[in-house]
Short mmCIF file of C-alpha atoms in Angstrom, two decimals:
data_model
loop_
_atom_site.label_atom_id
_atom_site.label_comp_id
_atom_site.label_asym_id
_atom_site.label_seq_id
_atom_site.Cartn_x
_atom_site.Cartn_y
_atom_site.Cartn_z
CA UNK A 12 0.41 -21.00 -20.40
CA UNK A 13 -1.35 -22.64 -17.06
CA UNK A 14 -1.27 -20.73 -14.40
CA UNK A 15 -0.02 -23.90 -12.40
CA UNK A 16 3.03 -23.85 -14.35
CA UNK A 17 4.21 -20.23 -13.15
CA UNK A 18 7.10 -20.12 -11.03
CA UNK A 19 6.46 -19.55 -7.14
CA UNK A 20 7.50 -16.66 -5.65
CA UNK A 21 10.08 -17.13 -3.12
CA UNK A 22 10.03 -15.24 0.35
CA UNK A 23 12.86 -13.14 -0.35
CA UNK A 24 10.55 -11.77 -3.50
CA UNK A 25 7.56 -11.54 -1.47
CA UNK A 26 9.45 -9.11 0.88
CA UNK A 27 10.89 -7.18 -1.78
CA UNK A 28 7.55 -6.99 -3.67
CA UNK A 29 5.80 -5.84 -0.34
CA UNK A 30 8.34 -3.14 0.59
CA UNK A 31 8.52 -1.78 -2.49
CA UNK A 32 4.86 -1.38 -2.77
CA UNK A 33 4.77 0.16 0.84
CA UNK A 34 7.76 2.14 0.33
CA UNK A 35 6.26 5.02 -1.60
CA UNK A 36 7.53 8.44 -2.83
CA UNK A 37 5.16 9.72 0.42
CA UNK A 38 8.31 8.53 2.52
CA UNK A 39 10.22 11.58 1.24
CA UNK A 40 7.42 14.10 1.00
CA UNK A 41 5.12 13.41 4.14
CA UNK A 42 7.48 13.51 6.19
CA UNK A 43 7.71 17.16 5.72
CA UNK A 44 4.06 18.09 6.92
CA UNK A 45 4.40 15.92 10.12
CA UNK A 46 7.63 18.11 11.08
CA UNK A 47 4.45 20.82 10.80
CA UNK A 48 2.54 19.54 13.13
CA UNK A 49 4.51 18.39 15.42
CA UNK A 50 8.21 19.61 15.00
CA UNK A 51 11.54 17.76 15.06
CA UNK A 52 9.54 14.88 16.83
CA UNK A 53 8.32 13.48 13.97
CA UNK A 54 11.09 11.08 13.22
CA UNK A 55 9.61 9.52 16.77
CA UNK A 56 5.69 9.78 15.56
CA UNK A 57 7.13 8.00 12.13
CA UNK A 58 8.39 5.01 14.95
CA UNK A 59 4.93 5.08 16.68
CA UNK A 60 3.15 5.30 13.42
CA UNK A 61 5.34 2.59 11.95
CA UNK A 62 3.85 0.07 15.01
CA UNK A 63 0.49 1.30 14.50
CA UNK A 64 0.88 0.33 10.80
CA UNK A 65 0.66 -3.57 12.00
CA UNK A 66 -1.68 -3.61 14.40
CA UNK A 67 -4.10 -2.54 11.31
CA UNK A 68 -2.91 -5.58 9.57
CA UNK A 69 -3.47 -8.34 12.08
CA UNK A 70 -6.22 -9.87 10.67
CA UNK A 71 -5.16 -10.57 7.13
CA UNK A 72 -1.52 -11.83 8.94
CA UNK A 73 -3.41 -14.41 11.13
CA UNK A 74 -5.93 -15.54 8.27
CA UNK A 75 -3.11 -16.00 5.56
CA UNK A 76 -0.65 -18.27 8.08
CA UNK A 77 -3.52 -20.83 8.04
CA UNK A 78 -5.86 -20.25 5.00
CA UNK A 79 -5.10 -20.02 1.24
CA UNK A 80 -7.49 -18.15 -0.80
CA UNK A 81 -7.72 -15.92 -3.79
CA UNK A 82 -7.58 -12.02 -4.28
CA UNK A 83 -6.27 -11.66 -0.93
CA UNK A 84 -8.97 -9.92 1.51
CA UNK A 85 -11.47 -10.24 -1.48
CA UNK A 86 -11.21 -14.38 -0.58
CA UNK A 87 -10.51 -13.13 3.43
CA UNK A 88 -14.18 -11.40 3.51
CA UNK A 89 -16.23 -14.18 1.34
CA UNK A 90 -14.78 -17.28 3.14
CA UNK A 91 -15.98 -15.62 6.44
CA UNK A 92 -18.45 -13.16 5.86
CA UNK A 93 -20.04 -14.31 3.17
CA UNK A 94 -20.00 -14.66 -0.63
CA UNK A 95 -22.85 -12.09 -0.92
CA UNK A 96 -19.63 -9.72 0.34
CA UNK A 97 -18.05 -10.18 -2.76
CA UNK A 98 -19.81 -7.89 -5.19
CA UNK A 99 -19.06 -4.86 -3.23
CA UNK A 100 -15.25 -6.23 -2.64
CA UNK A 101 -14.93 -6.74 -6.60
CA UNK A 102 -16.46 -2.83 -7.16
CA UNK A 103 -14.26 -1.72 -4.04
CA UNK A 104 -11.25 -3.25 -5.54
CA UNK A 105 -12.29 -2.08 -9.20
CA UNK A 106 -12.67 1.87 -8.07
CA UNK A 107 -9.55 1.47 -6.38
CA UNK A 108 -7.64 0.96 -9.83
CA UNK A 109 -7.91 4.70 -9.94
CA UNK A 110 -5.23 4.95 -6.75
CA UNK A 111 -2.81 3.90 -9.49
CA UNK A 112 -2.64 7.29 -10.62
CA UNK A 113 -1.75 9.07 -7.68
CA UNK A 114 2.09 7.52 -8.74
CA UNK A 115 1.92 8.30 -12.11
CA UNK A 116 1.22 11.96 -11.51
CA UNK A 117 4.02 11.98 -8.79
CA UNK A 118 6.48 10.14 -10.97
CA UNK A 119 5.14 13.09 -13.76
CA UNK A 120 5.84 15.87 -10.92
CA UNK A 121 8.94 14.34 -9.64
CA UNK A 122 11.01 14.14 -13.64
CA UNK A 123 9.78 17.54 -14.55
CA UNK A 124 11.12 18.86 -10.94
CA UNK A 125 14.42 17.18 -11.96
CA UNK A 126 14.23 17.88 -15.80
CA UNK A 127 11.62 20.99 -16.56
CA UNK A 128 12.62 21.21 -19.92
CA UNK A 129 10.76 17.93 -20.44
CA UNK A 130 7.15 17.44 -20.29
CA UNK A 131 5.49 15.85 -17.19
CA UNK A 132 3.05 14.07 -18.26
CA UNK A 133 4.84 12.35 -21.28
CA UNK A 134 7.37 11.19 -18.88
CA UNK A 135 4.87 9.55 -16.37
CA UNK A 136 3.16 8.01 -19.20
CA UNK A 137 6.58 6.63 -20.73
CA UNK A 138 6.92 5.10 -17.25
CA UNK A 139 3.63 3.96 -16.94
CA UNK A 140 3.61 2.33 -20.25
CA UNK A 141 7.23 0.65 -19.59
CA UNK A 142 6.07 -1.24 -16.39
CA UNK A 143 2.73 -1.90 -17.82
CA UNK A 144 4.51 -3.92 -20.50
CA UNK A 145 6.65 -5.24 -17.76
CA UNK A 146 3.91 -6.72 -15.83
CA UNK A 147 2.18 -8.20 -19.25
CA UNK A 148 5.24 -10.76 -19.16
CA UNK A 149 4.13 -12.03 -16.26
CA UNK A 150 3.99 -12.22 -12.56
CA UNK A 151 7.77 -13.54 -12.25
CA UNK A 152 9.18 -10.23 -14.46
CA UNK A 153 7.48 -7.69 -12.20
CA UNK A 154 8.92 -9.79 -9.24
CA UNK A 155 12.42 -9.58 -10.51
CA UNK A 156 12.04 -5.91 -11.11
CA UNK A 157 10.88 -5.42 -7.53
CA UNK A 158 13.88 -7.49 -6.52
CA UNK A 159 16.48 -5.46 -8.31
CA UNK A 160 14.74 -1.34 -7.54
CA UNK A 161 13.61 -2.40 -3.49
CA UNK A 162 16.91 -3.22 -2.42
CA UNK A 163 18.73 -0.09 -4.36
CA UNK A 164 15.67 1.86 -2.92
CA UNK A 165 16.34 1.25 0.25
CA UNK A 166 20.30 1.56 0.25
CA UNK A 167 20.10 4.84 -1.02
CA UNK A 168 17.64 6.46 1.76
CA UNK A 169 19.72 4.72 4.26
CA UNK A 170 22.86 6.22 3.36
CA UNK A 171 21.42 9.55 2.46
CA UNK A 172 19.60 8.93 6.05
CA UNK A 173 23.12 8.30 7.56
CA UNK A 174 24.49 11.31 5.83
CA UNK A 175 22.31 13.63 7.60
CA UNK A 176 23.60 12.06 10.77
CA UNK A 177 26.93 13.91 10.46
CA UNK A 178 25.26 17.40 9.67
CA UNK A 179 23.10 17.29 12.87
CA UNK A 180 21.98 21.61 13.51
CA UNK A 181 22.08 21.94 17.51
CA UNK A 182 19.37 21.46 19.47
CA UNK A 183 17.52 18.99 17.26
CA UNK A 184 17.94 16.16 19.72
CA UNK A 185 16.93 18.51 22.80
CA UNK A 186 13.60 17.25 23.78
CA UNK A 187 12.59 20.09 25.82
CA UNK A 188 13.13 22.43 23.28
CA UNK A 189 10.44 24.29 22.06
CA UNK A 190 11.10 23.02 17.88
CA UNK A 191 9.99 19.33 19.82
CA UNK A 192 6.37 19.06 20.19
CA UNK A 193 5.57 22.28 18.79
CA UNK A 194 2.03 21.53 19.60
CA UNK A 195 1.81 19.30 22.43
CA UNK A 196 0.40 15.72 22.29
CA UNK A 197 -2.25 16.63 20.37
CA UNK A 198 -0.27 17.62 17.52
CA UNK A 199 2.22 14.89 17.89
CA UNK A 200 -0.69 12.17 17.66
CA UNK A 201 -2.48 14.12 14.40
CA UNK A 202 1.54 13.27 12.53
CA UNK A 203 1.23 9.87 14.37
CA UNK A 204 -2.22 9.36 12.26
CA UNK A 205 -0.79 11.30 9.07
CA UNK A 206 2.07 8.97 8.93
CA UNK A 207 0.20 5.56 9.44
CA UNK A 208 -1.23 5.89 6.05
CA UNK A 209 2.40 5.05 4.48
CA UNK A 210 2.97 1.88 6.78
CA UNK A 211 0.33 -0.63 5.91
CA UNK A 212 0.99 -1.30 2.17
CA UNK A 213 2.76 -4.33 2.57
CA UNK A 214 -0.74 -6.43 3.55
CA UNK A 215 -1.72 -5.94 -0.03
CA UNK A 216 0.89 -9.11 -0.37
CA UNK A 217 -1.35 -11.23 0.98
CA UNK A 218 -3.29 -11.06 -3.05
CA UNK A 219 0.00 -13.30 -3.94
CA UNK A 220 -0.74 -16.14 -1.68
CA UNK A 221 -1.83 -18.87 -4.17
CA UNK A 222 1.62 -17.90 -6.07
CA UNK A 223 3.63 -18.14 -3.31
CA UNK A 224 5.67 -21.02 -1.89
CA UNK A 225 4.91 -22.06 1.06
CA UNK A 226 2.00 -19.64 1.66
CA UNK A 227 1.30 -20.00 4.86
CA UNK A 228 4.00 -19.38 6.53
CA UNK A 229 5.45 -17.03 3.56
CA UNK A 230 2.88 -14.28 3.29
CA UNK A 231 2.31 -12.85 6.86
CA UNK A 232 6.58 -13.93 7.73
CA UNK A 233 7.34 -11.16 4.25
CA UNK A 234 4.72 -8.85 6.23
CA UNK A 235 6.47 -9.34 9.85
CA UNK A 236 10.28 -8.85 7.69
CA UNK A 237 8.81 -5.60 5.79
CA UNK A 238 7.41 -4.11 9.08
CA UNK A 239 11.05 -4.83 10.36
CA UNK A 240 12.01 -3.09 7.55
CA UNK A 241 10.14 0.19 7.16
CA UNK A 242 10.69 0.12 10.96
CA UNK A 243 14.53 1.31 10.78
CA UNK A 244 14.01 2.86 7.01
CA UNK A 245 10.94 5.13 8.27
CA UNK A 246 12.61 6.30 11.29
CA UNK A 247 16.26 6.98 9.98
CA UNK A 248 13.88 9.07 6.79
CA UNK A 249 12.28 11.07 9.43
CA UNK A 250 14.97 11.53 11.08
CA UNK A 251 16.90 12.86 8.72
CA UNK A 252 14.11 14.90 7.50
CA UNK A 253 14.55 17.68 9.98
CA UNK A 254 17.92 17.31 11.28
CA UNK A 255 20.14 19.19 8.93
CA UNK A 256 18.02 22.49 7.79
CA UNK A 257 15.83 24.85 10.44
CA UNK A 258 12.61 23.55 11.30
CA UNK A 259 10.78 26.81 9.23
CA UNK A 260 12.46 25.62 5.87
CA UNK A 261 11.60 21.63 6.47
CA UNK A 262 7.56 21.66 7.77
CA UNK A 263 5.68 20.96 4.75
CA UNK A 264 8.91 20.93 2.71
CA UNK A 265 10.29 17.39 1.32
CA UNK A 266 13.29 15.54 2.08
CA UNK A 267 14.92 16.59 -1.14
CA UNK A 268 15.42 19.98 -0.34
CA UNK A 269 17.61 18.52 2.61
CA UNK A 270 19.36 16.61 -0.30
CA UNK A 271 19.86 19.54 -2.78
CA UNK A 272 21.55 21.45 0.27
CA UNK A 273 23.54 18.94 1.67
CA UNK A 274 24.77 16.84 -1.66
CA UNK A 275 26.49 18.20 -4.70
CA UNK A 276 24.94 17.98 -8.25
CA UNK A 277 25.37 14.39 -9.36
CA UNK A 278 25.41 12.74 -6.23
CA UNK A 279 22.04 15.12 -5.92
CA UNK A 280 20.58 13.61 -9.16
CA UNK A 281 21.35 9.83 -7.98
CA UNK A 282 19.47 10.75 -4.53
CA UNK A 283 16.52 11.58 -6.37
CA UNK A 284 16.77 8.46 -8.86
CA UNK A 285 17.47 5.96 -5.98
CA UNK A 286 14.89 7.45 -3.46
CA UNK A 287 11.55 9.44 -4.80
CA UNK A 288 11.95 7.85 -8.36
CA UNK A 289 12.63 4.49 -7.46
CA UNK A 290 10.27 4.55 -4.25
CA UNK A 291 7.59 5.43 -7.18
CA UNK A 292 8.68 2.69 -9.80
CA UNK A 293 8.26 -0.21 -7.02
CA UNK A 294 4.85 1.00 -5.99
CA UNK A 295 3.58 1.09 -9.36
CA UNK A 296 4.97 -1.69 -10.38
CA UNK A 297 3.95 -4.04 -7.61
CA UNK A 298 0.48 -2.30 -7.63
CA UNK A 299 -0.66 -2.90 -11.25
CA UNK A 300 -0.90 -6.79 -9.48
CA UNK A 301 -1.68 -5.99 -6.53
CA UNK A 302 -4.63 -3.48 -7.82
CA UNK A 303 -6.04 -6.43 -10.57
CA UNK A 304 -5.72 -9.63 -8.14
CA UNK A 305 -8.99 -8.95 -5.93
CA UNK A 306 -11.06 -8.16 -8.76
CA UNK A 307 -9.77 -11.61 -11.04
CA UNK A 308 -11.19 -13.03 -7.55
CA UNK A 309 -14.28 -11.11 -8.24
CA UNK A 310 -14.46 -12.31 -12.01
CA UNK A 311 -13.72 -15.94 -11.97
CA UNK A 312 -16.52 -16.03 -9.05
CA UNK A 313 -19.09 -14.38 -11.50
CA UNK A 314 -19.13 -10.78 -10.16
CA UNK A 315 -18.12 -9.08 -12.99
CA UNK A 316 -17.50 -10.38 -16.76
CA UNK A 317 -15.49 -13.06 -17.88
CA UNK A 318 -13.29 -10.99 -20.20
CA UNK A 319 -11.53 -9.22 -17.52
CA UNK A 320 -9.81 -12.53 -16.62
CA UNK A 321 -8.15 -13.03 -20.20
CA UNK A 322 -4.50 -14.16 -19.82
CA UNK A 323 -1.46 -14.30 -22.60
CA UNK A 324 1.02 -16.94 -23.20
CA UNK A 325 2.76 -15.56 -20.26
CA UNK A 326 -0.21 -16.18 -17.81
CA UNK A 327 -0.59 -12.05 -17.50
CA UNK A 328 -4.26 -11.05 -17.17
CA UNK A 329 -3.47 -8.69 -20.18
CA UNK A 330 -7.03 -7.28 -20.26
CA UNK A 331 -6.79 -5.77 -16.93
CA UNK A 332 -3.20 -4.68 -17.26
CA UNK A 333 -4.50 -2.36 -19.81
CA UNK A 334 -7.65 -1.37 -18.03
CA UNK A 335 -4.65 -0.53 -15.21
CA UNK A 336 -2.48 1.50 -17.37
CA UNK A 337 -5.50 2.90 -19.18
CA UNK A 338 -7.45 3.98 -15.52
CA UNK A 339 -3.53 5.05 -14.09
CA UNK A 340 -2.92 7.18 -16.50
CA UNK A 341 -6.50 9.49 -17.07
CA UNK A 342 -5.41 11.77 -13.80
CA UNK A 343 -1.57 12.60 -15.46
CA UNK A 344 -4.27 13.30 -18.67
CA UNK A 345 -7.00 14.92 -17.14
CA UNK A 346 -4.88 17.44 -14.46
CA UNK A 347 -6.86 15.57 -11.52
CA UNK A 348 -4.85 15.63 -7.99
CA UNK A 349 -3.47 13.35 -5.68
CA UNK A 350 -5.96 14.57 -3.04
CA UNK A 351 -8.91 14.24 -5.36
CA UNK A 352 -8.28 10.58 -6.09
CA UNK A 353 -7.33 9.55 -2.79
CA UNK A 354 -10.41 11.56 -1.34
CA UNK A 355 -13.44 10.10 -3.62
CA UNK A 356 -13.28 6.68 -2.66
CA UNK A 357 -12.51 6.90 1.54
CA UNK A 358 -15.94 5.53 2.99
CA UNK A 359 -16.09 2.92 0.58
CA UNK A 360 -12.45 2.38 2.35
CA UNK A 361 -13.45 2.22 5.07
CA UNK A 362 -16.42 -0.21 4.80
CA UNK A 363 -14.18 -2.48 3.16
CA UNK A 364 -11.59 -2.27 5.94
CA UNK A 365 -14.35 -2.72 8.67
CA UNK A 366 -15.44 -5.76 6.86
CA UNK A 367 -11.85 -6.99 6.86
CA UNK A 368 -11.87 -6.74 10.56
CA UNK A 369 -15.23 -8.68 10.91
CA UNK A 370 -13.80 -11.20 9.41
CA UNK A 371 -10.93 -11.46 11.36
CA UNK A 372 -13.84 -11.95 14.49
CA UNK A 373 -15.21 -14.53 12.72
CA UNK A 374 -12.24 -16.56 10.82
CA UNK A 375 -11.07 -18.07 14.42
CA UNK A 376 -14.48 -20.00 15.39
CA UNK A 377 -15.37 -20.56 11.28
CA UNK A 378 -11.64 -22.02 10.54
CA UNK A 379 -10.86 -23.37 14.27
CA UNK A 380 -9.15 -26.44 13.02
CA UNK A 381 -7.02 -24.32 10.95
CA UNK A 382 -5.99 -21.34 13.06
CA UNK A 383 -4.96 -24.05 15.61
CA UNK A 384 -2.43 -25.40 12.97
CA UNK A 385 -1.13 -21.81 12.00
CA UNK A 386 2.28 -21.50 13.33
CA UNK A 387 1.36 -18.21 14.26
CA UNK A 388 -1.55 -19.91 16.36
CA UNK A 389 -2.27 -17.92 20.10
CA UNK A 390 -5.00 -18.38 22.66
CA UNK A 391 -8.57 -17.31 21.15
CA UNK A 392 -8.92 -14.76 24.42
CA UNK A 393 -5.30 -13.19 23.46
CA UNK A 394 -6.27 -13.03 19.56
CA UNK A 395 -9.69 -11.53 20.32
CA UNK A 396 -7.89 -8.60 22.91
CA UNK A 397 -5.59 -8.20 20.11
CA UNK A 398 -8.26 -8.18 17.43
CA UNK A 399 -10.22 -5.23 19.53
CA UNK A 400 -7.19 -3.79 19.52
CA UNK A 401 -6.96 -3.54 15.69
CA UNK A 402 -9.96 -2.24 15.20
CA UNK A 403 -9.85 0.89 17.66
CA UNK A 404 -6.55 1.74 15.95
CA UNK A 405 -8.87 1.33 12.45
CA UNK A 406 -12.23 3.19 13.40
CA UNK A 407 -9.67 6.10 15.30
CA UNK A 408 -7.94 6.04 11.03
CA UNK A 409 -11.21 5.78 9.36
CA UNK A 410 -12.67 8.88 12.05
CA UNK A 411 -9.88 10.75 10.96
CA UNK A 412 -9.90 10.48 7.62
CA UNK A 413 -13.31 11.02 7.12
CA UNK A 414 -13.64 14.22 9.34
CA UNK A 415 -11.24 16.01 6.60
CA UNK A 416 -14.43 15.24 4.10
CA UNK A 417 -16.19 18.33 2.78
CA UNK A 418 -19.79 17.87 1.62
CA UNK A 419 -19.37 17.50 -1.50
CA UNK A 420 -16.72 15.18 -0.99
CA UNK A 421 -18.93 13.11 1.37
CA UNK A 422 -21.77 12.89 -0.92
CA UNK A 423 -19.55 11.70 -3.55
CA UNK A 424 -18.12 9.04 -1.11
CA UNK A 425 -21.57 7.60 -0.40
CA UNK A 426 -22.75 7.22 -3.91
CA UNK A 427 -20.01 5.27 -4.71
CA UNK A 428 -20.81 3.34 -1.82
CA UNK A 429 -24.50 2.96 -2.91
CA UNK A 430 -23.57 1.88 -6.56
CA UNK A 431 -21.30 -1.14 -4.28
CA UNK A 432 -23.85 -1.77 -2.16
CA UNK A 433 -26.88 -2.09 -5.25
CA UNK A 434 -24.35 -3.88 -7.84
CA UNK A 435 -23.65 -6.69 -5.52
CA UNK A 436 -27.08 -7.17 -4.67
CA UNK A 437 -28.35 -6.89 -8.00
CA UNK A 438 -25.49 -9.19 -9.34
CA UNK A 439 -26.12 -11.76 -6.42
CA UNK A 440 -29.86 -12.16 -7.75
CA UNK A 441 -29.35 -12.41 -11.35
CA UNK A 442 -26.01 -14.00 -11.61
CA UNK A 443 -24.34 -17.93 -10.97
CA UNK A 444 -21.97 -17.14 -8.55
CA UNK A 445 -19.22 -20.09 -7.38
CA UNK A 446 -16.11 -20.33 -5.54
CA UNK A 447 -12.08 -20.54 -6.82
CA UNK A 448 -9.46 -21.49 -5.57
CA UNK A 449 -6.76 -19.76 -7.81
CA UNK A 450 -6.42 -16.67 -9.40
#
């Protein structure tokens, strides 16, 4: 099947595609080593965080409300920067397929808390392999599954949110209580930072924009509606994180122990389907897409072989799908970590989000005729403040981040950088490289 003849994703898909992936099972876990750091303020450093979260994204918003291109920042960085950018944003996007098993090993963790007769990692593979063969059906059958597990996602953390509302322990609200900023500013800025990592998901939408209607105006509008969203969902979760049990039983707990206290058995069990589970199941779903359209980018330009970019009757790129489920599912195998996968591929991260904001510098003056017609169009002097902005709230991140690095861990980090770096020079010499405008 042409990939012209594929349905167009609507807006109301695009938002429930881009919660879901930002929505993650962290929601209900990370919430629990802010209230660490900073005590029962973090439902108010989830708010701050949550605005933060934005600000990050500004560039890819402004460049998608006036420019189409494919693989989402993988087009954003060539059409500005450069095409010789796009080796190292196909490799950066191709090591990042590994991210896709920090859900499978939660979903794994999450089943066996809830079933430990059962084996983890057969579960998270069953899973795995269920939404893998979702997605090979096509873009518009992962959509409709987004559509259907977002919306009960969110319904049941907002009424488990409000639930906690009526159990409120005194004192929680008492902001001059000592279980508020348990360690001053400094502490409640480190959760601030620690939270922001689960509120800028949703710009990984902007890899749908040739499949949406109405692109333009579609992509960074689902961004502004998901921000709305996680807005009131991230603050009523952290809320309700610390507000029914003491503060020593809730830092660096979850928000399930809340649940297993507060709700009896079955309605229990449903909490845990509706929230962890199904914040898990919309992440991975939405991400085997999300993880494969910046590399197709990177493929039908020449960066890496042809084969990757096979497609079925149903228009799936079924090659990469597996390559997905196969890449997903070695850490549930292998007995890897969440923190090692998350950890081994941070500077390359970061170089990739620094380019991302060098773009947004340039795509103003490079596209002027089409940022004027953006609807989203501003003054270049306001875009530029807020463009400086963005990237003091991204190098303060990337700091952050990077100054948890041990040696070993940084070494690793900068290798994979090098390998980037050397493959997309290499590949730029030696190889025809063209321009799409579809993938």
């Amino acid at each position: 099947m042409s990939e012209q003849r594929e349905a167009k994703l609507s807006l109301s898909q695009l938002v429930w595609i881009a919660t879901g992936q930002v929505v993650g099972a962290g929601v209900v876990t990370i919430v629990g080593s802010a209230l660490a750091v900073t005590g029962y303020s973090a439902w108010f450093a989830y708010s701050a965080a949550v605005i933060m979260g934005p600000l990050r994204i500004l560039p890819q918003m402004f460049f998608f409300s006036a420019l189409v291109v494919p693989g989402g920042v993988y087009g954003m960085v060539t059409r500005t920067c450069g095409k010789q950018f796009g080796g190292l944003m196909t490799i950066s996007s191709l090591i990042n397929w590994v991210a896709r098993g920090t859900a499978v090993l939660s979903v794994g963790n999450y089943l066996s808390a809830m079933f430990p007769s059962l084996n983890p990692v057969v579960m998270a593979l069953i899973v795995w392999g269920f939404l893998t063969i979702a997605n090979l059906f096509g873009v518009d059958v992962m959509a409709k599954i987004q559509s259907f597990a977002t919306p009960c996602l969110l319904i049941c953390l907002f009424v488990f949110s409000g639930l906690c509302a009526f159990h409120v322990q005194p004192g929680y609200m008492d902001f001059t209580g000592p279980d508020m900023f348990t360690n001053g500013l400094t502490g409640w800025l480190s959760a601030v930072v620690l939270l922001n990592y689960s509120t800028n998901g949703h710009s990984l939408i902007s890899n749908f924009a040739p499949r949406a209607e109405n692109p333009k105006k579609n992509i960074p509008l689902s961004m502004i509606i998901t921000t709305g969203i996680i807005f009131c969902l991230y603050t009523a979760v952290g809320f309700a994180s610390g507000a029914v049990l003491p503060l020593e039983v809730t830092a660096n707990g979850t928000l399930t122990e809340t649940a297993r206290y507060l709700l009896p058995t079955f309605l229990y069990y449903v909490f845990m389907f509706g929230g962890p589970i199904f914040a898990l199941l919309t992440t991975m779903n939405s991400g085997i897409m999300n993880s494969a359209m910046p590399v197709l980018a990177g493929v039908k330009e020449g960066w890496l072989p042809a084969f990757l970019a096979k497609q079925n009757k149903h228009g799936a790129y079924w090659v990469s799908i597996l390559i997905i489920f196969v890449v997903g599912a070695v850490p549930v195998c292998t007995g890897m970590s969440v923190s090692q996968i998350t950890n081994t591929c941070l500077i390359l991260q970061g170089f990739q989000n620094a380019l991302i904001l060098v773009a947004g510098f340039i795509f103003p003056l490079k596209y002027a005729q089409e940022w004027k017609a953006s609807w989203l169009h501003i003054p270049n002097g306001a875009y530029f403040v807020l463009m400086v902005i963005s990237g003091l709230i991204q190098a303060y991140v990337i700091i952050q981040s990077l100054m948890d690095l041990n040696f070993h861990l940084a070494v690793i980090n900068l290798i994979i950088l090098l390998i980037a770096v050397v493959y997309g020079f290499v590949r730029m010499k030696t190889a025809t490289i063209t321009e799409t405008d579809y993938v």
